Amino acid sequence: GLNTGCGSRWTSRLWPEKHWLELIKMLQNEGYFPLLLGGEAEHDRNKRLAEQTNATYLGAFPLAQFISLVDKTDLVVTAVTMALHIAIGLKKNIVLLNNIFNPNEFELYGRGVIVQPDKECKCFFKGQCTNDYFCMEYLPAMKVFEKIKEQINK
């Protein structure tokens, strides 16, 4: 499950769409089945990603149905979002994309890994990026892909 957004309040955590495209293609080339996840804020992005890659996107759903959809996944890739908390509650494997929060504050209960950009984030706990560069640009898809494979193969 690829949770592609982070809502409109915390855009500093948003992983660029071009990286999602690259990750989806890597996953498909290895025989994985990417399922795009998100709410209304991610709907247009997920539609574009699905059109460009043929990844599965079933739409944005009310909370109960979203939880059920997340429950159908083996692993969830997400930023710090409601999907993270749902995945933890459902005991899913997780690849957490993190930039603005202290990674020591997370407990993934042995079922996940935190991946951070290669270039330091300097806008800690801020909703919008205040750097002279956007650190999430410096979190390569290959780095996320490798962590996904590690988690699936555990």
Short mmCIF file of C-alpha atoms in Angstrom, two decimals:
data_model
loop_
_atom_site.label_atom_id
_atom_site.label_comp_id
_atom_site.label_asym_id
_atom_site.label_seq_id
_atom_site.Cartn_x
_atom_site.Cartn_y
_atom_site.Cartn_z
CA GLY A 1 0.00 0.00 0.00
CA LEU A 2 1.43 3.34 -1.05
CA ASN A 3 -0.05 6.20 0.93
CA THR A 4 1.03 9.03 -1.35
CA GLY A 5 0.07 12.11 0.61
CA CYS A 6 0.20 13.80 3.94
CA GLY A 7 -2.85 16.06 3.90
CA SER A 8 -2.79 19.78 3.22
CA ARG A 9 -1.55 20.94 6.64
CA TRP A 10 1.83 19.16 6.58
CA THR A 11 3.13 19.62 3.03
CA SER A 12 6.69 19.61 4.37
CA ARG A 13 6.33 15.80 4.58
CA LEU A 14 5.14 15.34 0.99
CA TRP A 15 7.30 13.00 -1.07
CA PRO A 16 7.49 14.26 -4.69
CA GLU A 17 5.20 12.66 -7.22
CA LYS A 18 8.14 11.84 -9.52
CA HIS A 19 9.61 9.68 -6.73
CA TRP A 20 6.29 7.84 -6.31
CA LEU A 21 6.28 7.17 -10.08
CA GLU A 22 9.79 5.78 -9.94
CA LEU A 23 8.99 3.61 -6.90
CA ILE A 24 5.82 2.22 -8.47
CA LYS A 25 7.71 1.21 -11.60
CA MET A 26 10.44 -0.48 -9.53
CA LEU A 27 7.83 -2.41 -7.57
CA GLN A 28 5.98 -3.49 -10.71
CA ASN A 29 9.21 -4.59 -12.37
CA GLU A 30 9.87 -6.88 -9.39
CA GLY A 31 6.36 -8.38 -9.51
CA TYR A 32 4.84 -6.45 -6.59
CA PHE A 33 1.28 -5.10 -6.69
CA PRO A 34 1.26 -1.39 -5.72
CA LEU A 35 -2.05 -0.23 -4.30
CA LEU A 36 -2.39 3.55 -4.07
CA LEU A 37 -3.88 4.84 -0.83
CA GLY A 38 -5.04 8.24 0.33
CA GLY A 39 -7.95 10.47 1.10
CA GLU A 40 -9.64 13.27 -0.81
CA ALA A 41 -6.45 15.39 -0.68
CA GLU A 42 -4.56 12.64 -2.53
CA HIS A 43 -7.29 11.73 -5.00
CA ASP A 44 -6.01 13.70 -8.00
CA ARG A 45 -2.40 12.66 -7.36
CA ASN A 46 -3.38 9.00 -7.09
CA LYS A 47 -5.42 9.19 -10.29
CA ARG A 48 -2.41 10.64 -12.14
CA LEU A 49 -0.09 8.00 -10.70
CA ALA A 50 -2.50 5.23 -11.65
CA GLU A 51 -2.90 6.58 -15.19
CA GLN A 52 0.86 6.82 -15.69
CA THR A 53 1.76 3.43 -14.22
CA ASN A 54 -1.35 1.23 -14.24
CA ALA A 55 -0.98 0.90 -10.46
CA THR A 56 -4.26 0.14 -8.75
CA TYR A 57 -6.18 3.03 -7.26
CA LEU A 58 -9.67 2.24 -6.02
CA GLY A 59 -10.55 5.76 -4.84
CA ALA A 60 -10.84 7.75 -1.64
CA PHE A 61 -13.10 6.16 0.95
CA PRO A 62 -14.68 6.90 4.32
CA LEU A 63 -12.52 5.90 7.29
CA ALA A 64 -13.97 2.43 7.93
CA GLN A 65 -13.47 1.42 4.31
CA PHE A 66 -10.00 2.98 4.23
CA ILE A 67 -9.03 0.88 7.26
CA SER A 68 -10.37 -2.22 5.52
CA LEU A 69 -8.34 -1.40 2.41
CA VAL A 70 -5.14 -0.91 4.42
CA ASP A 71 -5.85 -4.26 6.07
CA LYS A 72 -5.60 -5.95 2.65
CA THR A 73 -1.97 -4.85 2.24
CA ASP A 74 1.21 -6.65 3.28
CA LEU A 75 3.17 -3.44 3.78
CA VAL A 76 2.40 0.28 3.90
CA VAL A 77 4.71 3.04 2.70
CA THR A 78 3.65 6.33 4.23
CA ALA A 79 4.75 9.57 5.78
CA VAL A 80 3.62 10.36 9.33
CA THR A 81 -0.13 10.27 8.65
CA MET A 82 -3.31 8.64 9.83
CA ALA A 83 -2.38 5.74 7.55
CA LEU A 84 0.73 5.19 9.68
CA HIS A 85 -1.37 4.84 12.83
CA ILE A 86 -3.84 2.55 11.06
CA ALA A 87 -1.01 0.37 9.74
CA ILE A 88 0.51 0.13 13.22
CA GLY A 89 -2.87 -0.82 14.69
CA LEU A 90 -3.36 -3.47 12.00
CA LYS A 91 0.16 -4.82 12.65
CA LYS A 92 1.29 -4.17 9.08
CA ASN A 93 4.88 -3.92 7.93
CA ILE A 94 5.75 -0.25 7.45
CA VAL A 95 8.26 1.85 5.58
CA LEU A 96 7.96 5.27 7.18
CA LEU A 97 9.10 8.31 5.21
CA ASN A 98 10.22 10.81 7.84
CA ASN A 99 11.86 14.18 7.65
CA ILE A 100 10.53 16.72 10.17
CA PHE A 101 10.13 14.57 13.27
CA ASN A 102 12.67 13.04 15.61
CA PRO A 103 12.92 9.39 14.48
CA ASN A 104 13.44 8.29 18.08
CA GLU A 105 9.84 9.26 18.86
CA PHE A 106 8.37 6.44 16.76
CA GLU A 107 7.61 2.89 17.82
CA LEU A 108 6.97 0.56 14.90
CA TYR A 109 6.83 -2.56 17.11
CA GLY A 110 9.46 -4.46 15.16
CA ARG A 111 7.44 -4.29 11.95
CA GLY A 112 8.90 -1.28 10.25
CA VAL A 113 11.76 0.92 9.28
CA ILE A 114 12.18 4.68 9.10
CA VAL A 115 13.69 6.15 5.93
CA GLN A 116 14.93 9.74 5.88
CA PRO A 117 16.22 12.05 3.14
CA ASP A 118 19.91 12.03 2.35
CA LYS A 119 19.98 15.80 2.77
CA GLU A 120 19.18 17.11 6.25
CA CYS A 121 15.80 18.59 7.06
CA LYS A 122 16.00 21.92 8.86
CA CYS A 123 12.31 22.76 9.20
CA PHE A 124 11.53 20.50 12.15
CA PHE A 125 7.87 20.27 13.21
CA LYS A 126 6.78 22.80 10.54
CA GLY A 127 3.83 22.27 8.22
CA GLN A 128 5.49 23.98 5.27
CA CYS A 129 9.11 23.71 4.23
CA THR A 130 11.26 26.70 5.22
CA ASN A 131 14.59 25.43 3.83
CA ASP A 132 16.33 26.80 0.79
CA TYR A 133 15.86 23.25 -0.57
CA PHE A 134 13.08 20.68 -0.16
CA CYS A 135 14.69 17.76 1.69
CA MET A 136 12.12 15.19 0.50
CA GLU A 137 13.55 15.68 -3.00
CA TYR A 138 16.64 14.02 -1.53
CA LEU A 139 14.93 10.79 -0.52
CA PRO A 140 15.54 8.61 -3.57
CA ALA A 141 13.03 6.02 -4.68
CA MET A 142 15.75 3.35 -4.75
CA LYS A 143 16.41 3.87 -1.03
CA VAL A 144 12.70 3.35 -0.27
CA PHE A 145 12.52 0.38 -2.63
CA GLU A 146 15.42 -1.34 -0.87
CA LYS A 147 13.72 -0.87 2.52
CA ILE A 148 10.47 -2.29 1.14
CA LYS A 149 12.28 -5.42 -0.04
CA GLU A 150 14.00 -5.77 3.34
CA GLN A 151 10.70 -5.55 5.20
CA ILE A 152 8.91 -7.99 2.89
CA ASN A 153 11.76 -10.49 3.10
CA LYS A 154 11.94 -10.43 6.92
#
